[in-house]
mmCIF file of C-alpha atoms and ligand atoms in Angstrom:
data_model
loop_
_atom_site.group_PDB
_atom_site.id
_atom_site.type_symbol
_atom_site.label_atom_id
_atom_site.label_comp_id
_atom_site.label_asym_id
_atom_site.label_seq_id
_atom_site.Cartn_x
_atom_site.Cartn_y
_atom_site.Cartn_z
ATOM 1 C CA UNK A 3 3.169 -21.558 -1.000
ATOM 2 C CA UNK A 4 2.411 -18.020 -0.179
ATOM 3 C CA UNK A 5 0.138 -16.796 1.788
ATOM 4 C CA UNK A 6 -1.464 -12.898 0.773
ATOM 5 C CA UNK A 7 -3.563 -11.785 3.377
ATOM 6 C CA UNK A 8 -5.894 -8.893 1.931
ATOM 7 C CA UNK A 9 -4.882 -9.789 -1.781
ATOM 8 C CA UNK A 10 -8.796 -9.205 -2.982
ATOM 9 C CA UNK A 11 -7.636 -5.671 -2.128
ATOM 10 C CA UNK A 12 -6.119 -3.180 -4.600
ATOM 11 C CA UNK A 13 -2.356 -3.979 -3.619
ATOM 12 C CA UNK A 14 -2.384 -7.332 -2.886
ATOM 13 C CA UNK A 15 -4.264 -8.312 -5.481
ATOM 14 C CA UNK A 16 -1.502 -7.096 -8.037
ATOM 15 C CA UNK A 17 1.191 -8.716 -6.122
ATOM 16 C CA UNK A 18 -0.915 -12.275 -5.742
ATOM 17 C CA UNK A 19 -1.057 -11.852 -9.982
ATOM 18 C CA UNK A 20 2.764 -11.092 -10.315
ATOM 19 C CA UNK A 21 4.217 -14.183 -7.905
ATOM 20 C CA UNK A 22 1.793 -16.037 -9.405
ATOM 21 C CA UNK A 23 3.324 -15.056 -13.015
ATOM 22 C CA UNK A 24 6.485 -15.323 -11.623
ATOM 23 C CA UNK A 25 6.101 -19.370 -10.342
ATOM 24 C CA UNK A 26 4.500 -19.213 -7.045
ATOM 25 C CA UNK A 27 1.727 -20.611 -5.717
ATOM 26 C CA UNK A 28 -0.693 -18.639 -3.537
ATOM 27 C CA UNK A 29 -3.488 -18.633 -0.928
ATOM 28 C CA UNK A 30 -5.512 -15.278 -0.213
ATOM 29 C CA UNK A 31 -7.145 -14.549 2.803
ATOM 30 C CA UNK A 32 -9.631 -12.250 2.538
ATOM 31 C CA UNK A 33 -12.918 -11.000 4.511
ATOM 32 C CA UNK A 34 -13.786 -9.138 1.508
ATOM 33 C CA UNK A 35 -14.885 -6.180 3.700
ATOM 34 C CA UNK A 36 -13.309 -4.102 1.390
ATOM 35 C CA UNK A 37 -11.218 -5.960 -0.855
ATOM 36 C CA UNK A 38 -13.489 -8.024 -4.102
ATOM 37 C CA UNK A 39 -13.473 -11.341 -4.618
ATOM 38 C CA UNK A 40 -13.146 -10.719 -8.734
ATOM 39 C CA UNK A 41 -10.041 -9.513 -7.860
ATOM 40 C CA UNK A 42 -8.638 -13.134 -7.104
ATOM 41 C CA UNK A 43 -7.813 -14.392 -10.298
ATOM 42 C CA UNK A 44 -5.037 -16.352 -9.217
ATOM 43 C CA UNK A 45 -4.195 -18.762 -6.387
ATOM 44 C CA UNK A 46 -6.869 -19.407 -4.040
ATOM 45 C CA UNK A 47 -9.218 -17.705 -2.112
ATOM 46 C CA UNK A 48 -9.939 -18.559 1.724
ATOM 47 C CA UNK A 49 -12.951 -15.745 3.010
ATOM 48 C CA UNK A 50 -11.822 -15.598 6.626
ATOM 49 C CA UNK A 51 -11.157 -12.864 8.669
ATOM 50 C CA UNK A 52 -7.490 -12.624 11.019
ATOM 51 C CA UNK A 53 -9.369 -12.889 14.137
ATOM 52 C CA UNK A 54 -10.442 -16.307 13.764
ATOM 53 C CA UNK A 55 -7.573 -18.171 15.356
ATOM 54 C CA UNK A 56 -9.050 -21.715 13.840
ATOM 55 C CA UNK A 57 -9.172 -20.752 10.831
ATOM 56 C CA UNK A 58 -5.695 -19.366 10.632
ATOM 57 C CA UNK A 59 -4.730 -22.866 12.073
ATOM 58 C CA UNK A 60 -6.329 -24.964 9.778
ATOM 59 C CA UNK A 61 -4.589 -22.408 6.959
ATOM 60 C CA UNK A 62 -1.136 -22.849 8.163
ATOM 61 C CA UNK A 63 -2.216 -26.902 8.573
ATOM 62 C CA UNK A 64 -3.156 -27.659 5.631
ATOM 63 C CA UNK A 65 -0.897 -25.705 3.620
ATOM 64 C CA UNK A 66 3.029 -25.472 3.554
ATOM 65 C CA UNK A 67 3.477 -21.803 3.600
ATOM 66 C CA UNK A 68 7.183 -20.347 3.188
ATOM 67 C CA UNK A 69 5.958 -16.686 4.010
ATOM 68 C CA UNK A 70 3.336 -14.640 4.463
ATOM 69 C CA UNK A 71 2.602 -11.172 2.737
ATOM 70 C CA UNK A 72 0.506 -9.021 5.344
ATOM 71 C CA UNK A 73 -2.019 -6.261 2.937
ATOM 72 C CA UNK A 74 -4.889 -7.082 4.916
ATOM 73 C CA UNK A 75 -5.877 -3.428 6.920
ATOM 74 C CA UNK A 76 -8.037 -0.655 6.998
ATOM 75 C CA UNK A 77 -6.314 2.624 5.048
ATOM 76 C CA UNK A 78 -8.272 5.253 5.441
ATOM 77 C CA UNK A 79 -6.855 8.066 7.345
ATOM 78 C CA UNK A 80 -9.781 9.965 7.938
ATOM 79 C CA UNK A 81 -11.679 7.045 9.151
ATOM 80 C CA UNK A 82 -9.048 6.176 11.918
ATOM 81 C CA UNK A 83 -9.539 9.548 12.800
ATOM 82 C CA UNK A 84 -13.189 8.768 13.399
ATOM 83 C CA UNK A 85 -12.900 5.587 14.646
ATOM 84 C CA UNK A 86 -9.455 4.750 15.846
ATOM 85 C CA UNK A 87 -10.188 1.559 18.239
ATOM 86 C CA UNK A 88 -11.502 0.289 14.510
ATOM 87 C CA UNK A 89 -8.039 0.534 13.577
ATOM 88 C CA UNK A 90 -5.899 -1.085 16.187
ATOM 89 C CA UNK A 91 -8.005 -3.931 16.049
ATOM 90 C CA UNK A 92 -7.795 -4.446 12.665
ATOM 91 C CA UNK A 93 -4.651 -3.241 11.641
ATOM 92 C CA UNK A 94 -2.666 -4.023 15.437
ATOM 93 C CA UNK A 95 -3.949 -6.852 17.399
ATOM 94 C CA UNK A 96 -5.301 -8.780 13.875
ATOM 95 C CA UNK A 97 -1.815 -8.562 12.781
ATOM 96 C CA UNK A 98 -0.381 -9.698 16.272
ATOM 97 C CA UNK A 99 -2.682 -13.203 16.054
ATOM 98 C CA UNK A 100 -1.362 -13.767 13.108
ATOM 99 C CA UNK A 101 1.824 -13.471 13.777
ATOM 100 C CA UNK A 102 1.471 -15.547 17.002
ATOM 101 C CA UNK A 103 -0.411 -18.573 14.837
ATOM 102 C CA UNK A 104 3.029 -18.366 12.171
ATOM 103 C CA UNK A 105 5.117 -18.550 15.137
ATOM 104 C CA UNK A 106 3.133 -21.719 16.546
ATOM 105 C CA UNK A 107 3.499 -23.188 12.823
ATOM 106 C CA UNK A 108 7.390 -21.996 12.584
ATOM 107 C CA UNK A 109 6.441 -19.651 9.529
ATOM 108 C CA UNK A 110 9.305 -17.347 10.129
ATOM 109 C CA UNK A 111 8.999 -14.689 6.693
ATOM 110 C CA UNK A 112 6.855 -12.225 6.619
ATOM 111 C CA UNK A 113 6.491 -8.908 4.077
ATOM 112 C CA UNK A 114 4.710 -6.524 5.839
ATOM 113 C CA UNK A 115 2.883 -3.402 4.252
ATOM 114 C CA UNK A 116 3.258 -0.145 5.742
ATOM 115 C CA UNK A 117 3.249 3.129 4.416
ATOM 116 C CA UNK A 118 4.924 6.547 4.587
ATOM 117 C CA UNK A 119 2.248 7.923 7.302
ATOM 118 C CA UNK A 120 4.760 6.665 9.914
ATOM 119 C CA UNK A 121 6.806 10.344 9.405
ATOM 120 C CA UNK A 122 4.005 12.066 10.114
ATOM 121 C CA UNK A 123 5.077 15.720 9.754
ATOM 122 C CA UNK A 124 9.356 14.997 8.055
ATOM 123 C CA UNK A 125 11.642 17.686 8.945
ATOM 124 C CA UNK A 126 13.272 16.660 6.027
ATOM 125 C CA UNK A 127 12.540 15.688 1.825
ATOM 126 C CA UNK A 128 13.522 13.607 0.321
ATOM 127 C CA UNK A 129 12.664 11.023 3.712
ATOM 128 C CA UNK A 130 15.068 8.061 4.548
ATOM 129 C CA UNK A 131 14.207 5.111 6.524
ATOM 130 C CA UNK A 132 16.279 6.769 9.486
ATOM 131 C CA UNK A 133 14.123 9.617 9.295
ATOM 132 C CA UNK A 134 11.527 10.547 12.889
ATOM 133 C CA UNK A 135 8.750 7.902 13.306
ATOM 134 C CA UNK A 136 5.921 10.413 14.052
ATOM 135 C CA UNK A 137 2.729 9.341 12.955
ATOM 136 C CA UNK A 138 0.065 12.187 13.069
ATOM 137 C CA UNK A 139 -3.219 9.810 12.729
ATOM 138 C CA UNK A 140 -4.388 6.664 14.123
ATOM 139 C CA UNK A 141 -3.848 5.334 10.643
ATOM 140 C CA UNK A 142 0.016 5.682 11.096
ATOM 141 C CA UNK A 143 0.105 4.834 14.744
ATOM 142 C CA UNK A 144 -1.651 1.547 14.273
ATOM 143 C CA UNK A 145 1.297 0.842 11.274
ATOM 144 C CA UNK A 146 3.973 1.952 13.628
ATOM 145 C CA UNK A 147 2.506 -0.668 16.620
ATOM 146 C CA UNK A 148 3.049 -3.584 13.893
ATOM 147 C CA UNK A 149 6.200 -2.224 12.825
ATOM 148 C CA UNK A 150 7.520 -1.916 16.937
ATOM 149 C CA UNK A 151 6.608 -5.870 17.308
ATOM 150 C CA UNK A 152 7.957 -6.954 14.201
ATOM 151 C CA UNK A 153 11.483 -5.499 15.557
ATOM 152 C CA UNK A 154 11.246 -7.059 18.604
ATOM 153 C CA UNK A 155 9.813 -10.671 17.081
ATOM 154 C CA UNK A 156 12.939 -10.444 14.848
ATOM 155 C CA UNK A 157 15.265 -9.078 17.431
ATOM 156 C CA UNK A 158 13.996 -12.038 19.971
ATOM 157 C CA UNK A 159 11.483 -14.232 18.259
ATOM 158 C CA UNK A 160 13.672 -15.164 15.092
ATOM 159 C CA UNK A 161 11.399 -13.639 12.494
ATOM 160 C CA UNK A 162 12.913 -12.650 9.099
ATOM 161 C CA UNK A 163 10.563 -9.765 8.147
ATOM 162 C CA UNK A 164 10.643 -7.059 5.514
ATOM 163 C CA UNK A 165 8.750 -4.139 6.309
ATOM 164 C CA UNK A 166 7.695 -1.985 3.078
ATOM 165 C CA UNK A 167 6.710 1.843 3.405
ATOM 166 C CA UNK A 168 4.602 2.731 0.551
ATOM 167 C CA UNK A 169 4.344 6.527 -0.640
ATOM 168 C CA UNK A 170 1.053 6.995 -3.298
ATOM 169 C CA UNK A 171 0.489 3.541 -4.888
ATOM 170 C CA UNK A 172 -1.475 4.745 -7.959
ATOM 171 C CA UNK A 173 -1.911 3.008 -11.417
ATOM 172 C CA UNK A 174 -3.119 -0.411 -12.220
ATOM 173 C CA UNK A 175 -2.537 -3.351 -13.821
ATOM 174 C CA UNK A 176 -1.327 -2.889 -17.504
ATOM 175 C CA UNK A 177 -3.179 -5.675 -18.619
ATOM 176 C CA UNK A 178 -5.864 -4.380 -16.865
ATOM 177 C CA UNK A 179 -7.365 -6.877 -15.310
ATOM 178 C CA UNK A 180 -7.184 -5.567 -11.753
ATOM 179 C CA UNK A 181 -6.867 -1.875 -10.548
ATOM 180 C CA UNK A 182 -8.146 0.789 -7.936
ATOM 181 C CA UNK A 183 -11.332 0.078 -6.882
ATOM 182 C CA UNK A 184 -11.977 1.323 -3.160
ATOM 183 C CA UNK A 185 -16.205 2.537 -2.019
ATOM 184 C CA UNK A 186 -15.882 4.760 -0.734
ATOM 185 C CA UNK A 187 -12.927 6.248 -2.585
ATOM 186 C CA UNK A 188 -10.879 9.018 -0.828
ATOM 187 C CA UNK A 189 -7.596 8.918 -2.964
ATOM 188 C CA UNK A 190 -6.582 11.743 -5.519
ATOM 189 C CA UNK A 191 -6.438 9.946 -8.535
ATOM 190 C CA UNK A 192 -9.396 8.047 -9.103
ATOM 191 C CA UNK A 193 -11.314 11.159 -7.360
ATOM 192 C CA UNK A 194 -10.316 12.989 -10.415
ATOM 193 C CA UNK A 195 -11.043 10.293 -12.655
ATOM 194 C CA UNK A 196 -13.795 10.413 -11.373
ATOM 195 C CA UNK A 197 -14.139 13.927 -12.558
ATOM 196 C CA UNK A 198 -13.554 12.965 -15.946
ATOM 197 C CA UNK A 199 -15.427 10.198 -16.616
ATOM 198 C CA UNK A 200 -18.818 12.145 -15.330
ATOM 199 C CA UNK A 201 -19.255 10.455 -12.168
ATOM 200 C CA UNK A 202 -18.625 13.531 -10.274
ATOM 201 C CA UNK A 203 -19.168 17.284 -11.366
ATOM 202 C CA UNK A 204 -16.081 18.717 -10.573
ATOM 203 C CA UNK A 205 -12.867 17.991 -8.479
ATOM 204 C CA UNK A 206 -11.816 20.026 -4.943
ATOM 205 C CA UNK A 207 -8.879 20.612 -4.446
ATOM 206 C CA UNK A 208 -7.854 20.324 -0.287
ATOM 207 C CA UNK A 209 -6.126 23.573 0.580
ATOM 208 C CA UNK A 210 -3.746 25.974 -2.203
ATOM 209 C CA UNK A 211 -1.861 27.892 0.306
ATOM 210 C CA UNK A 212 0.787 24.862 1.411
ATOM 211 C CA UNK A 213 4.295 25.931 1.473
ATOM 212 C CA UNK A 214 5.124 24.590 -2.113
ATOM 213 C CA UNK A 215 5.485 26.503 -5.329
ATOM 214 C CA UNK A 216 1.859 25.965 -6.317
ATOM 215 C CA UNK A 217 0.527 25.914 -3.112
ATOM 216 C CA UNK A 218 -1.000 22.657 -3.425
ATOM 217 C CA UNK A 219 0.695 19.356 -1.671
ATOM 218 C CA UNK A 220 3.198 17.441 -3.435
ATOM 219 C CA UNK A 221 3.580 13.951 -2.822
ATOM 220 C CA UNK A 222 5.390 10.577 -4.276
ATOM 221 C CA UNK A 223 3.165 8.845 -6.782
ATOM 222 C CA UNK A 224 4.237 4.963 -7.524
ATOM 223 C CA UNK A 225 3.269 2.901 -9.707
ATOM 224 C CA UNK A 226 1.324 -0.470 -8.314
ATOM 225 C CA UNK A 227 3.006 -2.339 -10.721
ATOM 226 C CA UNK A 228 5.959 -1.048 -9.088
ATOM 227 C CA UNK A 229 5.160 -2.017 -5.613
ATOM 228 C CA UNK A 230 4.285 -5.614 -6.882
ATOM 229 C CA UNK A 231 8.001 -5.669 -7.876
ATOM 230 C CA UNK A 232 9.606 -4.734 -4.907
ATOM 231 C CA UNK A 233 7.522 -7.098 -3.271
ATOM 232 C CA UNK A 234 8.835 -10.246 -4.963
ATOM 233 C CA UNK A 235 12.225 -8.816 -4.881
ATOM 234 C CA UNK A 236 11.773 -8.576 -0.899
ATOM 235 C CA UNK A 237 10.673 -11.986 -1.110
ATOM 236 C CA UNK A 238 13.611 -13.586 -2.689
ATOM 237 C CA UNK A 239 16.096 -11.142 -0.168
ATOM 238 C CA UNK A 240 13.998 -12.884 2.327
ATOM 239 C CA UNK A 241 15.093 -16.763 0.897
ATOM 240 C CA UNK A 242 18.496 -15.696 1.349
ATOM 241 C CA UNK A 243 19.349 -17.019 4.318
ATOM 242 C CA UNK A 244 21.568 -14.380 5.547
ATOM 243 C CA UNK A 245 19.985 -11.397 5.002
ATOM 244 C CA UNK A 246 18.898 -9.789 8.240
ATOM 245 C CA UNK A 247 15.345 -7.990 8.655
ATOM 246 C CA UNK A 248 14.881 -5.023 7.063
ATOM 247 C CA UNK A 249 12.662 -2.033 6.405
ATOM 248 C CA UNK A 250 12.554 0.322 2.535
ATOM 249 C CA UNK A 251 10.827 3.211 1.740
ATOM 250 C CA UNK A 252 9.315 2.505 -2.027
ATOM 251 C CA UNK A 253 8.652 5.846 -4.082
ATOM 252 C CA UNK A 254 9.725 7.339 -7.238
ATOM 253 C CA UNK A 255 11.804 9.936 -5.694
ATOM 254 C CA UNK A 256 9.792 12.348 -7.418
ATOM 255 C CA UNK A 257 6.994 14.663 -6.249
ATOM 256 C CA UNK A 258 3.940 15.950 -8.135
ATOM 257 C CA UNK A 259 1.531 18.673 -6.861
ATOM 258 C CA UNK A 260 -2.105 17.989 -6.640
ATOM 259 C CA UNK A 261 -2.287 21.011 -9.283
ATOM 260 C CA UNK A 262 -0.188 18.559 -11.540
ATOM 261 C CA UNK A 263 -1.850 15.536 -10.901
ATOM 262 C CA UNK A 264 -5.216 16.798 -11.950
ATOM 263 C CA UNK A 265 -3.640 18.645 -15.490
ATOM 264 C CA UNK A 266 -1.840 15.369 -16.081
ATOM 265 C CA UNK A 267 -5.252 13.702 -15.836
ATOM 266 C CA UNK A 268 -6.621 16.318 -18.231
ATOM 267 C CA UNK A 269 -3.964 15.411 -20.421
ATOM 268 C CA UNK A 270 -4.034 11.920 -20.430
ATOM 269 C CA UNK A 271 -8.169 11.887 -20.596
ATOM 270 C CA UNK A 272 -8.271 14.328 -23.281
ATOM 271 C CA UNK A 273 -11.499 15.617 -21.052
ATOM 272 C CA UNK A 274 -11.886 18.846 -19.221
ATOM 273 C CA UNK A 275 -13.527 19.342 -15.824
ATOM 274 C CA UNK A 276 -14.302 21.865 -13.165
ATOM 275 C CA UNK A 277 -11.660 22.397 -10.403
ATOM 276 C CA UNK A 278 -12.445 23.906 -6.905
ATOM 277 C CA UNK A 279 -10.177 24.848 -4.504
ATOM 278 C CA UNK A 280 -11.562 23.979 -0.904
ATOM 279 C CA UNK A 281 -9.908 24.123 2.673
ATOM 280 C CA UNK A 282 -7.455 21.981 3.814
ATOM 281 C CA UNK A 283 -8.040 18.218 4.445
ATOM 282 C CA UNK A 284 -6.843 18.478 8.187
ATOM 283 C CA UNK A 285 -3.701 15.972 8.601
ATOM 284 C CA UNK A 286 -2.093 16.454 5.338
ATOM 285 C CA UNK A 287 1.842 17.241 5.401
ATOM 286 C CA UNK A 288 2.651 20.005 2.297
ATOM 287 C CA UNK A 289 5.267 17.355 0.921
ATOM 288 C CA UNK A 290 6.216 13.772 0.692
ATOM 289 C CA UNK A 291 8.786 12.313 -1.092
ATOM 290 C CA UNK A 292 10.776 9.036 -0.638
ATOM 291 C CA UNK A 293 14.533 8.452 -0.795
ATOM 292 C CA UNK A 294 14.085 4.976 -1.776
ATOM 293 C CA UNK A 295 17.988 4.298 -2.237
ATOM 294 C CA UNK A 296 18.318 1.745 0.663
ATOM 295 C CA UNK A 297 15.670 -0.565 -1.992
ATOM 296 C CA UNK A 298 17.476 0.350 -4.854
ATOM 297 C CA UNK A 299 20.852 -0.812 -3.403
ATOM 298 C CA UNK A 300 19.574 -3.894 -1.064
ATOM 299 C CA UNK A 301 16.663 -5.395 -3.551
ATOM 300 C CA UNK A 302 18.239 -4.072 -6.606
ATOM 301 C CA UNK A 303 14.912 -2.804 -7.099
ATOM 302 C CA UNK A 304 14.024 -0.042 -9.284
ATOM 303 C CA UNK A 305 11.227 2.044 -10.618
ATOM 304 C CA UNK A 306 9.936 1.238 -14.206
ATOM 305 C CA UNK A 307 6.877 3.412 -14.441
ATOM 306 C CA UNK A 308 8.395 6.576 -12.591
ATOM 307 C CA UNK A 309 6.049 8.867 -14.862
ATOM 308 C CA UNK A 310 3.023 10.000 -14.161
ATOM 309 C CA UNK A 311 1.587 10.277 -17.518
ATOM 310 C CA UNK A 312 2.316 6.794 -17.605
ATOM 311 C CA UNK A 313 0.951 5.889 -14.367
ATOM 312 C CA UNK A 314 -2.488 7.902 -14.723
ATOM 313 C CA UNK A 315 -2.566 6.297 -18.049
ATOM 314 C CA UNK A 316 -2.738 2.645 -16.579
ATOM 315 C CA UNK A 317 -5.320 4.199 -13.777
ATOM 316 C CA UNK A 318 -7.705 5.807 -17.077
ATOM 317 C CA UNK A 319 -7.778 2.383 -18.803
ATOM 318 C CA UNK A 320 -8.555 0.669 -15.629
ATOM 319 C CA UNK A 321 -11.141 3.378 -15.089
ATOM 320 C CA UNK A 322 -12.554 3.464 -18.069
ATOM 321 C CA UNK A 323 -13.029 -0.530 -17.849
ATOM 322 C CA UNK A 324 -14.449 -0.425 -14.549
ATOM 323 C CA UNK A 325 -17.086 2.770 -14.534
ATOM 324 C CA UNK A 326 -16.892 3.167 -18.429
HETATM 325 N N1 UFG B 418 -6.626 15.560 -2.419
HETATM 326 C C1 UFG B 418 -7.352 16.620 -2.931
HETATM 327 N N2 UFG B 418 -8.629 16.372 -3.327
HETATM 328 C C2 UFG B 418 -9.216 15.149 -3.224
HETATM 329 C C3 UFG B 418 -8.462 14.082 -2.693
HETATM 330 C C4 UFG B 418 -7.156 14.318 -2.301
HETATM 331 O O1 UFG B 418 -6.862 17.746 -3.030
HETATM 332 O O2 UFG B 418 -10.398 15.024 -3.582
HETATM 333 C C5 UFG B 418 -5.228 15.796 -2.030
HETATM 334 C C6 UFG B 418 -4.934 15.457 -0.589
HETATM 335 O O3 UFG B 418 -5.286 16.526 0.258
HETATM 336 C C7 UFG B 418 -3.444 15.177 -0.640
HETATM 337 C C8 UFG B 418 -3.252 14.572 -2.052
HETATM 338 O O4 UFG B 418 -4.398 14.948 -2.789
HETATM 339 O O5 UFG B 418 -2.733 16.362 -0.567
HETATM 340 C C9 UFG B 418 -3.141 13.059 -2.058
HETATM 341 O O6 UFG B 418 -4.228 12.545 -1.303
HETATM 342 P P1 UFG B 418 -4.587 10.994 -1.241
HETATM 343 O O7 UFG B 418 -5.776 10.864 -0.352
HETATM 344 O O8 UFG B 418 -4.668 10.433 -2.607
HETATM 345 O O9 UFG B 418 -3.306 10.352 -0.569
HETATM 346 P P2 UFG B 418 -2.608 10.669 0.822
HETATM 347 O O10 UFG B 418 -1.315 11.335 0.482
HETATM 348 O O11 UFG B 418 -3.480 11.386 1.782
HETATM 349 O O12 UFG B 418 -2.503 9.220 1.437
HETATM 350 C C10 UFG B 418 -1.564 8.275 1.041
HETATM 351 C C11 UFG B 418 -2.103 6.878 1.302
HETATM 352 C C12 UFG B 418 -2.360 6.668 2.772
HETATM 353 C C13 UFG B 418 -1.105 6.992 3.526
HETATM 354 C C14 UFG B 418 -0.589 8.367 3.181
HETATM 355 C C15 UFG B 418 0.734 8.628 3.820
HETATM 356 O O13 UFG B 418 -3.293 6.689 0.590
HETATM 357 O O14 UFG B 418 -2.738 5.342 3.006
HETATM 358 O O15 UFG B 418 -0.410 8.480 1.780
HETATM 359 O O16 UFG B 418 0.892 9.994 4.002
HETATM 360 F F1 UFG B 418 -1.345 6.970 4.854
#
C-alpha cells in the first residue's frame, strides 16, 4: 500500500491513477483545501489534514504502507510571498509530523515533491542537481527546509528518500479524466487557455525585456504524465534495497519562451486572442531549464511527451472538458 498525500491535487492525482494502473494499491490523504475530491478516482480517500497526529496514526495502523509519496503543499509563489508563516507550516513542520509518525511506524520510503525554485537565481542553464541551493521566495525556502531534514533523516535516521525537483508540470491526463484545475489559477498555461476558451479577455504577458532572445522568460515545460512516470520509476529504485537516497531534477531539457507558449496555444486552439505585455512578475528568473541526466541514467527514466504542441494539446482537451 501507498500512501499519496495531496493526490486530490493536480500532481498527485495523476500519479495515484498511474500506480494504481500499474498494480498498486493506494490511500490519499487529502484536506481538499485545494486539491478535489473528483479527482480520486482510484484508491481511497482519507480527508485529513498532516497536522492531526491521530489521524496519521490510525493511517499508518490500520494500513500496511511500504512508502509514502509527499504532494500535499501550498505552491503558490506569490502567496508565500504574502504569507510566508502559511507556508512553513504547511509545507515544513506538516511535512516534519509526518515524517516523525512514519518513523514511529518504521515506514522508511518516502518520494518527496520539490521543485526547481530551490536555484533561485542559477548561474548556470541547463541546472544540475549540484547546482547553488538559493531559493529566492518563501515558496522555495520552505522546499529547501524539507529537503535539509530529509538528508539528515537519511544520513542518521535510516530513511530511503527520493527527492524530485519538478520544472513546469503542464499537460494532463490523456485520457482525460484528471488535469489542471487550481482557483485561483496563477500558472501560464491554463491562464492562456483561459484566453482562448473566453474566460478571460486577453492574456499579459509578465515583463518582455528579460535577457533572452524574445525577451520573454523561458522555462522547462513537462509533461504531468511525465512526472507520474518518474515517480513510479523512483518508487521501484526505492524497493531496491541498495540504492542509497537520492535527489533528480525532472524536465525536458528544453526551454520555451512565454512568447512561444502562448503561439503554441494559438496553434493548438485554432483560436486567436489579445496579448498584453505588462511589467515583470517580481521573482521570476529569465531562464530555467533542467539537466535531467542524473534521472535519465539512475531511473532509466525518460521523457515521452517532450513537445509542447503535444503537451498543450493534452492541457486544451482537459480544458475544454472542464470549462467547455
Ligand atoms: N506568466 C505570464 N503571464 C501569466 C502567467 C505567467 O507571463 O499570466 C509567465 C511568468 O512570469 C513566468 C512563466 O509565465 O515567466 C511561467 O509562469 P508560471 O506561473 O506558469 O510558472 P513558474 O515558472 O513561475 O512556476 C513554476 C511552478 C512553481 C515553481 C517554479 C520554479 O509553478 O511551483 O516553477 O521556478 F516554484
Amino acid at each position: 500500500m501507498i500512501l499519496i498525500t495531496g493526490g486530490a491535487g493536480y500532481i498527485g492525482s495523476h500519479i495515484n491513477k498511474l500506480l494504481n494502473k500499474s498494480g498498486y494499491e493506494t490511500i490519499v490523504l487529502d484536506n481538499l483545501s485545494k486539491g478535489h475530491k473528483k479527482a480520486v478516482k482510484w484508491g481511497s480517500l482519507v480527508n485529513a489534514d498532516l497536522s492531526d497526529s491521530d489521524k496519521l496514526r490510525e493511517i499508518f495502523q490500520n494500513n500496511d504502507i511500504e512508502a509514502v509519496m509527499h504532494f500535499a503543499a501550498f505552491s503558490s509563489v506569490a502567496e508565500s510571498v504574502e504569507e510566508p508563516e502559511k507556508y512553513f507550516k504547511n509545507n515544513f513542520e506538516n511535512t516534519a509530523n509526518l515524517l516523525r509518525i512514519m518513523k514511529e511506524f518504521r515506514v522508511r520510503k518516502f518520494i518527496f515533491s520539490s521543485t526547481a525554485a530551490l536555484y533561485g537565481i542559477p548561474k548556470e542553464i541547463p541546472i544540475s542537481e549540484s547546482a547553488e541551493l538559493k531559493p529566492i521566495n518563501p515558496y522555495g525556502e520552505s522546499k529547501l527546509m524539507v529537503e535539509n531534514l530529509l538528508k539528515d533523516e537519511s544520513d542518521f535516521g535510516g530513511l530511503k528518500y527520493v527527492s524530485l525537483r519538478y520544472f513546469n508540470a503542464a499537460g494532463a491526463d490523456l485520457d482525460c479524466e484528471i488535469g489542471e484545475d487550481h482557483n485561483p489559477e496563477s500558472h501560464l498555461i491554463p491562464l492562456v487557455l483561459d484566453a482562448a476558451i473566453g474566460r478571460r479577455n486577453s492574456i499579459s504577458i509578465f515583463g518582455d525585456d528579460y535577457d533572452t532572445p524574445d525577451g520573454t522568460c523561458i522555462r522547462d515545460y513537462i509533461h504531468v504524465q511525465d512526472l507520474a512516470d518518474a515517480h513510479l520509476k523512483a518508487l521501484q529504485y526505492l524497493e531496491e534495497p541498495f540504492n542509497d537516497s537520492n535527489i533528480f531534477n525532472l524536465g525536458n531539457g528544453n526551454g520555451f519562451s512565454v512568447k512561444e507558449v502562448i503561439d503554441t496555444c494559438k496553434k493548438v486552439t485554432g483560436i486567436d486572442f489579445e496579448v498584453k505585455v505588462e511589467g515583470r512578475r517580481p521573482g521570476d528568473p529569465d531562464i530555467l531549464i533542467a539537466d535531467s541526466k542524473k534521472a535519465e541514467e539512475v531511473l532509466k527514466w525518460k521523457p515521452e511527451y517532450p513537445d509542447l504542441e503535444d503537451i498543450v494539446e493534452s492541457a486544451w482537451n482537459w480544458h475544454k472538458k472542464l470549462h467547455g
